[in-house]
Structures are given as C-alpha cells and as structure tokens.
Amino acid sequence: MIKPHTTLQTLQRVFLWTIIVSFSLSALYGIAVLLGANADTIGSQVVASTLIVGSYSLAMLCCGSVFNKPERPLGVVGVVIGALSMLWSLWLVWSEPTMPHNAVEILFSGITLTTACTFASLLLAATSYRDALLRALLGATLVFVAITTGLVLLSIWNTPAINIPYFGRALGIVLILAVVTGIITPILSVLRRKADQQGAPVQADDQTNDPYRLDAVTAAALEAEARRQGVSVAQLVTPVLDTRQTSESDQHS
C-alpha cells in the first residue's frame, strides 16, 4: 500500500516537472520566434497550451500544500477546479474559432475559483501556529476571500451588476481587506511562534526547580499511549506507581 506522504511527494514532483517543462518549452519557442522562426497558428497554440498547463500546475501545487493538514478537502477542491479549468482552457485554445455559449464566463469563473482556492491554501499552509488571535484573523481573511470571490463571479455572470451603486467600491474594499489580512496573518504566526519559543527556557528552569514536573515531550507521549490503550493518563500510570510503592515497601520490610 502506498503511504499518503509518498503519494503527496509523487504529485508534487509531477506538478514541479510539468511546470518546468511547460515554461521551458514556451521560453524556447519565444526565443525561436525572436530569432526569426515563423510563428504559425499551431506553434502559437502549442505555446499557449504549455503556458496554460504550467500556470494551472503551479496553482494545483499550491493547493496541494494543505494535503497533510485538516484543511485537505479545500486543497482537493482546488486541484479539481484547477484541473477542470485547465482542460476547458486547452479546449478553447484548440477548438474552432466559434466558441460555445458562455465560454468566456466559464473560463473566467474557473480562473477566479482556482485563484481563490490557491490563495486560501497558501494562507492555511503558511499559518501553522494558530492561537485565538490568529484563528480570528484567519477566519476573517477566509470570509473576505469568499466575499471577494462571490462578487467577482457576480460581475462575470451578471455584467449589469457592475453598474450597481457602490458595487465597485465594495469589491475594492473587500479585496484590500483580504490581501492585507492574508499578508498579516502568516507574518504574525511566525512572530508569535518565535515569541513562544523564546519563552520556552523559562519553563525549563521551572522544571529544574520542580523535578517532579513532566516535560512537554514526556507528557505528550503519556497522553498518546493512554489514548492508544483507551484509558486516561491516571489509569495508565497508576499500576506503575502501585508496583513501585509495593517494591519500596518490600525493601523497607
């Protein structure tokens, strides 16, 4: 059976190599055109296809950054939306000049949803340390991202909505709040984690003064073992303490 982390690493390699190959081919073709090669229709379609595959692969790679976190469903949704949007974009590139009905709306909707999922996934992956303040900021940022995505989709599918009074201002304000909180939240996560790490030696000094206090690693190991056996920590250590007390009593007698 393939381990989950091995599967994730394989997907990451596939996305990375896809990005490298796609952008390399596009760059080589662009250089060839600048050197005098004929830029025919097929060549332009090939370049556009490689750019599309590379861009969406990068987005799906970013969505995969939360595959080993509780927010994994968001990453899966982002990868699925990115893959469908990529296929739709490639189909438009290679289809006949006459595009189907609502083709542009579907294309821009896919780009919007892929961008939103990518931004949210990167934010969740970068904000690994989460206290009460960071959880509130993280939730607010995700709400701002969701509102921005909804307003953009509304403007795509209902063009007259742009003319609604204050629609543009509301979209701009929510977009700015999403970007600002999306930048501040991971930075605060790093700063607050460093602050806690700097305060860790104080706890070590307290443990030196009190030799009976368990360190965090030992306490976590006891909790994990108790959880595995389906008992409490007290029930787990009580037999050991009883055995030790009995042994000490026998020695004294």
C-alpha positions as YAML, in Angstrom:
chain: A
units: angstrom
residues:
- id: 1
  name: MET
  ca: [0.00, 0.00, 0.00]
- id: 2
  name: ILE
  ca: [1.36, 3.44, -0.94]
- id: 3
  name: LYS
  ca: [1.81, 5.75, 2.01]
- id: 4
  name: PRO
  ca: [-0.08, 9.09, 1.90]
- id: 5
  name: HIS
  ca: [3.06, 11.18, 2.21]
- id: 6
  name: THR
  ca: [4.68, 9.19, -0.61]
- id: 7
  name: THR
  ca: [1.67, 9.88, -2.85]
- id: 8
  name: LEU
  ca: [1.84, 13.56, -1.98]
- id: 9
  name: GLN
  ca: [5.53, 13.71, -2.81]
- id: 10
  name: THR
  ca: [4.87, 11.99, -6.14]
- id: 11
  name: LEU
  ca: [2.16, 14.51, -7.02]
- id: 12
  name: GLN
  ca: [4.45, 17.37, -6.06]
- id: 13
  name: ARG
  ca: [7.18, 16.03, -8.34]
- id: 14
  name: VAL
  ca: [4.71, 15.65, -11.22]
- id: 15
  name: PHE
  ca: [3.48, 19.22, -10.80]
- id: 16
  name: LEU
  ca: [7.03, 20.59, -10.50]
- id: 17
  name: TRP
  ca: [8.29, 18.81, -13.60]
- id: 18
  name: THR
  ca: [5.18, 19.85, -15.51]
- id: 19
  name: ILE
  ca: [5.83, 23.48, -14.59]
- id: 20
  name: ILE
  ca: [9.50, 23.23, -15.56]
- id: 21
  name: VAL
  ca: [8.85, 21.54, -18.90]
- id: 22
  name: SER
  ca: [5.93, 23.82, -19.82]
- id: 23
  name: PHE
  ca: [7.68, 27.10, -19.17]
- id: 24
  name: SER
  ca: [10.92, 25.83, -20.72]
- id: 25
  name: LEU
  ca: [9.16, 24.92, -23.97]
- id: 26
  name: SER
  ca: [7.37, 28.27, -24.02]
- id: 27
  name: ALA
  ca: [10.64, 30.11, -23.46]
- id: 28
  name: LEU
  ca: [12.41, 28.15, -26.21]
- id: 29
  name: TYR
  ca: [9.62, 28.85, -28.69]
- id: 30
  name: GLY
  ca: [9.62, 32.55, -27.80]
- id: 31
  name: ILE
  ca: [13.38, 32.71, -28.37]
- id: 32
  name: ALA
  ca: [12.99, 30.91, -31.68]
- id: 33
  name: VAL
  ca: [10.35, 33.42, -32.82]
- id: 34
  name: LEU
  ca: [12.58, 36.33, -31.86]
- id: 35
  name: LEU
  ca: [15.42, 34.78, -33.86]
- id: 36
  name: GLY
  ca: [13.28, 34.71, -36.99]
- id: 37
  name: ALA
  ca: [11.27, 31.50, -36.90]
- id: 38
  name: ASN
  ca: [7.77, 31.57, -38.35]
- id: 39
  name: ALA
  ca: [5.07, 31.88, -35.70]
- id: 40
  name: ASP
  ca: [2.32, 29.80, -37.27]
- id: 41
  name: THR
  ca: [-1.06, 29.02, -35.72]
- id: 42
  name: ILE
  ca: [-0.04, 25.58, -34.49]
- id: 43
  name: GLY
  ca: [3.06, 26.95, -32.82]
- id: 44
  name: SER
  ca: [1.08, 29.66, -31.07]
- id: 45
  name: GLN
  ca: [-1.40, 27.09, -29.85]
- id: 46
  name: VAL
  ca: [1.42, 24.94, -28.53]
- id: 47
  name: VAL
  ca: [2.93, 27.86, -26.65]
- id: 48
  name: ALA
  ca: [-0.44, 28.85, -25.21]
- id: 49
  name: SER
  ca: [-1.08, 25.25, -24.16]
- id: 50
  name: THR
  ca: [2.26, 24.92, -22.40]
- id: 51
  name: LEU
  ca: [1.71, 28.21, -20.57]
- id: 52
  name: ILE
  ca: [-1.77, 27.11, -19.52]
- id: 53
  name: VAL
  ca: [-0.54, 23.73, -18.27]
- id: 54
  name: GLY
  ca: [2.36, 25.31, -16.40]
- id: 55
  name: SER
  ca: [0.23, 28.01, -14.76]
- id: 56
  name: TYR
  ca: [-2.51, 25.66, -13.62]
- id: 57
  name: SER
  ca: [0.06, 23.11, -12.44]
- id: 58
  name: LEU
  ca: [1.59, 25.81, -10.25]
- id: 59
  name: ALA
  ca: [-1.85, 26.63, -8.84]
- id: 60
  name: MET
  ca: [-2.61, 22.96, -8.15]
- id: 61
  name: LEU
  ca: [0.79, 22.55, -6.50]
- id: 62
  name: CYS
  ca: [-0.09, 25.41, -4.15]
- id: 63
  name: CYS
  ca: [-3.46, 23.81, -3.38]
- id: 64
  name: GLY
  ca: [-1.64, 20.58, -2.54]
- id: 65
  name: SER
  ca: [0.24, 22.36, 0.26]
- id: 66
  name: VAL
  ca: [-2.65, 21.58, 2.63]
- id: 67
  name: PHE
  ca: [-2.92, 17.88, 1.76]
- id: 68
  name: ASN
  ca: [-1.21, 16.95, 5.07]
- id: 69
  name: LYS
  ca: [-3.40, 19.31, 7.11]
- id: 70
  name: PRO
  ca: [-7.01, 19.18, 8.35]
- id: 71
  name: GLU
  ca: [-7.94, 21.56, 5.52]
- id: 72
  name: ARG
  ca: [-7.14, 18.87, 2.95]
- id: 73
  name: PRO
  ca: [-10.68, 18.97, 1.41]
- id: 74
  name: LEU
  ca: [-10.06, 22.57, 0.35]
- id: 75
  name: GLY
  ca: [-6.86, 21.52, -1.41]
- id: 76
  name: VAL
  ca: [-8.65, 18.66, -3.17]
- id: 77
  name: VAL
  ca: [-11.40, 21.02, -4.33]
- id: 78
  name: GLY
  ca: [-8.78, 23.47, -5.57]
- id: 79
  name: VAL
  ca: [-6.95, 20.76, -7.52]
- id: 80
  name: VAL
  ca: [-10.19, 19.53, -9.10]
- id: 81
  name: ILE
  ca: [-11.27, 23.06, -10.07]
- id: 82
  name: GLY
  ca: [-7.79, 23.81, -11.41]
- id: 83
  name: ALA
  ca: [-7.73, 20.63, -13.48]
- id: 84
  name: LEU
  ca: [-11.19, 21.28, -14.96]
- id: 85
  name: SER
  ca: [-10.32, 24.90, -15.71]
- id: 86
  name: MET
  ca: [-7.08, 23.80, -17.38]
- id: 87
  name: LEU
  ca: [-8.94, 21.32, -19.59]
- id: 88
  name: TRP
  ca: [-11.51, 23.95, -20.51]
- id: 89
  name: SER
  ca: [-8.77, 26.46, -21.38]
- id: 90
  name: LEU
  ca: [-6.95, 23.92, -23.53]
- id: 91
  name: TRP
  ca: [-10.18, 23.03, -25.30]
- id: 92
  name: LEU
  ca: [-10.80, 26.70, -26.10]
- id: 93
  name: VAL
  ca: [-7.27, 27.05, -27.47]
- id: 94
  name: TRP
  ca: [-7.59, 24.08, -29.81]
- id: 95
  name: SER
  ca: [-11.29, 24.36, -30.71]
- id: 96
  name: GLU
  ca: [-12.82, 26.12, -33.68]
- id: 97
  name: PRO
  ca: [-12.85, 29.93, -33.73]
- id: 98
  name: THR
  ca: [-16.56, 29.90, -32.88]
- id: 99
  name: MET
  ca: [-16.69, 29.49, -29.13]
- id: 100
  name: PRO
  ca: [-19.67, 27.89, -27.36]
- id: 101
  name: HIS
  ca: [-22.21, 29.87, -25.38]
- id: 102
  name: ASN
  ca: [-20.89, 31.33, -22.09]
- id: 103
  name: ALA
  ca: [-17.41, 30.05, -22.87]
- id: 104
  name: VAL
  ca: [-15.75, 33.23, -21.62]
- id: 105
  name: GLU
  ca: [-17.84, 33.30, -18.45]
- id: 106
  name: ILE
  ca: [-16.92, 29.69, -17.65]
- id: 107
  name: LEU
  ca: [-13.25, 30.41, -18.33]
- id: 108
  name: PHE
  ca: [-13.06, 33.45, -16.05]
- id: 109
  name: SER
  ca: [-15.10, 31.68, -13.37]
- id: 110
  name: GLY
  ca: [-12.62, 28.82, -13.36]
- id: 111
  name: ILE
  ca: [-9.71, 31.24, -13.11]
- id: 112
  name: THR
  ca: [-11.40, 33.09, -10.23]
- id: 113
  name: LEU
  ca: [-12.19, 29.94, -8.25]
- id: 114
  name: THR
  ca: [-8.73, 28.49, -8.86]
- id: 115
  name: THR
  ca: [-7.10, 31.72, -7.68]
- id: 116
  name: ALA
  ca: [-9.28, 31.83, -4.57]
- id: 117
  name: CYS
  ca: [-8.51, 28.21, -3.63]
- id: 118
  name: THR
  ca: [-4.80, 28.77, -4.27]
- id: 119
  name: PHE
  ca: [-4.70, 31.88, -2.08]
- id: 120
  name: ALA
  ca: [-6.65, 30.19, 0.73]
- id: 121
  name: SER
  ca: [-4.48, 27.05, 0.60]
- id: 122
  name: LEU
  ca: [-1.24, 29.02, 0.77]
- id: 123
  name: LEU
  ca: [-2.63, 31.08, 3.66]
- id: 124
  name: LEU
  ca: [-3.63, 27.98, 5.63]
- id: 125
  name: ALA
  ca: [-0.31, 26.28, 4.92]
- id: 126
  name: ALA
  ca: [1.71, 29.34, 6.00]
- id: 127
  name: THR
  ca: [-0.29, 29.93, 9.18]
- id: 128
  name: SER
  ca: [0.83, 26.83, 11.06]
- id: 129
  name: TYR
  ca: [0.83, 28.46, 14.51]
- id: 130
  name: ARG
  ca: [-2.72, 29.45, 15.48]
- id: 131
  name: ASP
  ca: [-3.73, 30.96, 18.79]
- id: 132
  name: ALA
  ca: [-7.03, 32.73, 19.45]
- id: 133
  name: LEU
  ca: [-5.98, 35.95, 17.70]
- id: 134
  name: LEU
  ca: [-4.59, 34.16, 14.64]
- id: 135
  name: ARG
  ca: [-7.65, 31.94, 14.34]
- id: 136
  name: ALA
  ca: [-9.83, 35.05, 14.32]
- id: 137
  name: LEU
  ca: [-7.65, 36.73, 11.68]
- id: 138
  name: LEU
  ca: [-7.55, 33.56, 9.63]
- id: 139
  name: GLY
  ca: [-11.31, 33.21, 9.72]
- id: 140
  name: ALA
  ca: [-11.79, 36.87, 8.79]
- id: 141
  name: THR
  ca: [-9.40, 36.51, 5.85]
- id: 142
  name: LEU
  ca: [-11.21, 33.45, 4.53]
- id: 143
  name: VAL
  ca: [-14.52, 35.32, 4.82]
- id: 144
  name: PHE
  ca: [-13.07, 38.26, 2.88]
- id: 145
  name: VAL
  ca: [-11.77, 35.88, 0.21]
- id: 146
  name: ALA
  ca: [-15.16, 34.20, -0.07]
- id: 147
  name: ILE
  ca: [-16.98, 37.54, -0.38]
- id: 148
  name: THR
  ca: [-14.49, 38.77, -2.99]
- id: 149
  name: THR
  ca: [-14.90, 35.57, -4.98]
- id: 150
  name: GLY
  ca: [-18.68, 35.87, -4.85]
- id: 151
  name: LEU
  ca: [-18.64, 39.47, -6.03]
- id: 152
  name: VAL
  ca: [-16.25, 38.68, -8.88]
- id: 153
  name: LEU
  ca: [-18.41, 35.76, -10.01]
- id: 154
  name: LEU
  ca: [-21.46, 38.02, -9.84]
- id: 155
  name: SER
  ca: [-19.77, 40.58, -12.08]
- id: 156
  name: ILE
  ca: [-18.79, 37.81, -14.52]
- id: 157
  name: TRP
  ca: [-22.24, 36.30, -14.89]
- id: 158
  name: ASN
  ca: [-24.26, 39.47, -14.40]
- id: 159
  name: THR
  ca: [-22.42, 42.31, -16.12]
- id: 160
  name: PRO
  ca: [-25.06, 44.95, -15.26]
- id: 161
  name: ALA
  ca: [-24.25, 44.34, -11.58]
- id: 162
  name: ILE
  ca: [-21.09, 46.39, -12.09]
- id: 163
  name: ASN
  ca: [-23.29, 49.45, -12.52]
- id: 164
  name: ILE
  ca: [-24.93, 48.95, -9.14]
- id: 165
  name: PRO
  ca: [-24.11, 51.91, -6.86]
- id: 166
  name: TYR
  ca: [-21.07, 51.26, -4.67]
- id: 167
  name: PHE
  ca: [-20.55, 47.77, -6.15]
- id: 168
  name: GLY
  ca: [-17.05, 48.62, -7.34]
- id: 169
  name: ARG
  ca: [-16.17, 50.29, -4.05]
- id: 170
  name: ALA
  ca: [-17.45, 47.32, -2.04]
- id: 171
  name: LEU
  ca: [-15.45, 44.91, -4.19]
- id: 172
  name: GLY
  ca: [-12.30, 47.02, -3.84]
- id: 173
  name: ILE
  ca: [-12.66, 47.33, -0.05]
- id: 174
  name: VAL
  ca: [-13.21, 43.61, 0.47]
- id: 175
  name: LEU
  ca: [-10.34, 42.77, -1.88]
- id: 176
  name: ILE
  ca: [-7.98, 45.09, 0.01]
- id: 177
  name: LEU
  ca: [-9.02, 43.60, 3.36]
- id: 178
  name: ALA
  ca: [-8.48, 40.07, 2.03]
- id: 179
  name: VAL
  ca: [-4.98, 40.90, 0.78]
- id: 180
  name: VAL
  ca: [-3.94, 42.83, 3.89]
- id: 181
  name: THR
  ca: [-5.16, 40.23, 6.39]
- id: 182
  name: GLY
  ca: [-3.78, 37.48, 4.16]
- id: 183
  name: ILE
  ca: [-0.32, 39.05, 4.47]
- id: 184
  name: ILE
  ca: [-0.52, 39.97, 8.15]
- id: 185
  name: THR
  ca: [-1.81, 36.60, 9.41]
- id: 186
  name: PRO
  ca: [1.15, 34.35, 8.41]
- id: 187
  name: ILE
  ca: [3.65, 37.03, 9.50]
- id: 188
  name: LEU
  ca: [2.04, 37.21, 12.94]
- id: 189
  name: SER
  ca: [2.04, 33.41, 13.05]
- id: 190
  name: VAL
  ca: [5.82, 33.36, 12.66]
- id: 191
  name: LEU
  ca: [6.38, 36.17, 15.18]
- id: 192
  name: ARG
  ca: [4.15, 34.66, 17.86]
- id: 193
  name: ARG
  ca: [5.74, 31.24, 17.42]
- id: 194
  name: LYS
  ca: [9.20, 32.76, 17.91]
- id: 195
  name: ALA
  ca: [7.96, 34.58, 21.00]
- id: 196
  name: ASP
  ca: [6.72, 31.30, 22.49]
- id: 197
  name: GLN
  ca: [10.00, 29.57, 21.65]
- id: 198
  name: GLN
  ca: [11.93, 32.32, 23.42]
- id: 199
  name: GLY
  ca: [9.76, 31.79, 26.48]
- id: 200
  name: ALA
  ca: [10.44, 28.04, 26.48]
- id: 201
  name: PRO
  ca: [13.68, 28.24, 28.60]
- id: 202
  name: VAL
  ca: [11.65, 29.72, 31.45]
- id: 203
  name: GLN
  ca: [9.59, 26.56, 31.53]
- id: 204
  name: ALA
  ca: [12.79, 24.51, 31.54]
- id: 205
  name: ASP
  ca: [14.04, 26.45, 34.60]
- id: 206
  name: ASP
  ca: [10.75, 25.78, 36.33]
- id: 207
  name: GLN
  ca: [11.18, 22.07, 35.65]
- id: 208
  name: THR
  ca: [14.68, 22.17, 37.15]
- id: 209
  name: ASN
  ca: [13.26, 23.70, 40.33]
- id: 210
  name: ASP
  ca: [10.50, 21.12, 40.40]
- id: 211
  name: PRO
  ca: [11.98, 17.71, 39.42]
- id: 212
  name: TYR
  ca: [8.56, 16.03, 39.56]
- id: 213
  name: ARG
  ca: [7.14, 18.19, 36.77]
- id: 214
  name: LEU
  ca: [6.93, 16.39, 33.43]
- id: 215
  name: ASP
  ca: [8.36, 18.00, 30.35]
- id: 216
  name: ALA
  ca: [6.15, 18.56, 27.32]
- id: 217
  name: VAL
  ca: [7.59, 15.62, 25.34]
- id: 218
  name: THR
  ca: [7.01, 13.10, 28.14]
- id: 219
  name: ALA
  ca: [3.51, 14.41, 28.81]
- id: 220
  name: ALA
  ca: [2.63, 14.15, 25.14]
- id: 221
  name: ALA
  ca: [3.98, 10.59, 24.98]
- id: 222
  name: LEU
  ca: [1.90, 9.58, 28.01]
- id: 223
  name: GLU
  ca: [-1.22, 11.11, 26.51]
- id: 224
  name: ALA
  ca: [-0.63, 9.33, 23.20]
- id: 225
  name: GLU
  ca: [-0.13, 5.95, 24.89]
- id: 226
  name: ALA
  ca: [-3.20, 6.45, 27.07]
- id: 227
  name: ARG
  ca: [-5.24, 7.36, 24.01]
- id: 228
  name: ARG
  ca: [-3.96, 4.24, 22.22]
- id: 229
  name: GLN
  ca: [-5.00, 1.98, 25.11]
- id: 230
  name: GLY
  ca: [-8.31, 3.76, 25.57]
- id: 231
  name: VAL
  ca: [-7.66, 4.82, 29.17]
- id: 232
  name: SER
  ca: [-6.86, 8.04, 30.97]
- id: 233
  name: VAL
  ca: [-3.32, 9.11, 31.87]
- id: 234
  name: ALA
  ca: [-4.06, 8.50, 35.55]
- id: 235
  name: GLN
  ca: [-5.23, 4.94, 34.81]
- id: 236
  name: LEU
  ca: [-2.13, 4.38, 32.71]
- id: 237
  name: VAL
  ca: [0.39, 5.40, 35.38]
- id: 238
  name: THR
  ca: [-1.49, 4.08, 38.45]
- id: 239
  name: PRO
  ca: [-0.36, 0.43, 38.02]
- id: 240
  name: VAL
  ca: [3.24, 1.60, 37.65]
- id: 241
  name: LEU
  ca: [3.03, 3.69, 40.81]
- id: 242
  name: ASP
  ca: [1.39, 0.85, 42.74]
- id: 243
  name: THR
  ca: [4.12, -1.56, 41.68]
- id: 244
  name: ARG
  ca: [6.83, 0.91, 42.68]
- id: 245
  name: GLN
  ca: [5.24, 1.55, 46.08]
- id: 246
  name: THR
  ca: [4.91, -2.21, 46.70]
- id: 247
  name: SER
  ca: [8.54, -2.75, 45.80]
- id: 248
  name: GLU
  ca: [9.69, 0.02, 48.13]
- id: 249
  name: SER
  ca: [7.57, -1.42, 50.97]
- id: 250
  name: ASP
  ca: [9.14, -4.85, 50.50]
- id: 251
  name: GLN
  ca: [12.60, -3.35, 50.63]
- id: 252
  name: HIS
  ca: [11.88, -1.49, 53.87]
- id: 253
  name: SER
  ca: [10.40, -4.59, 55.48]
...
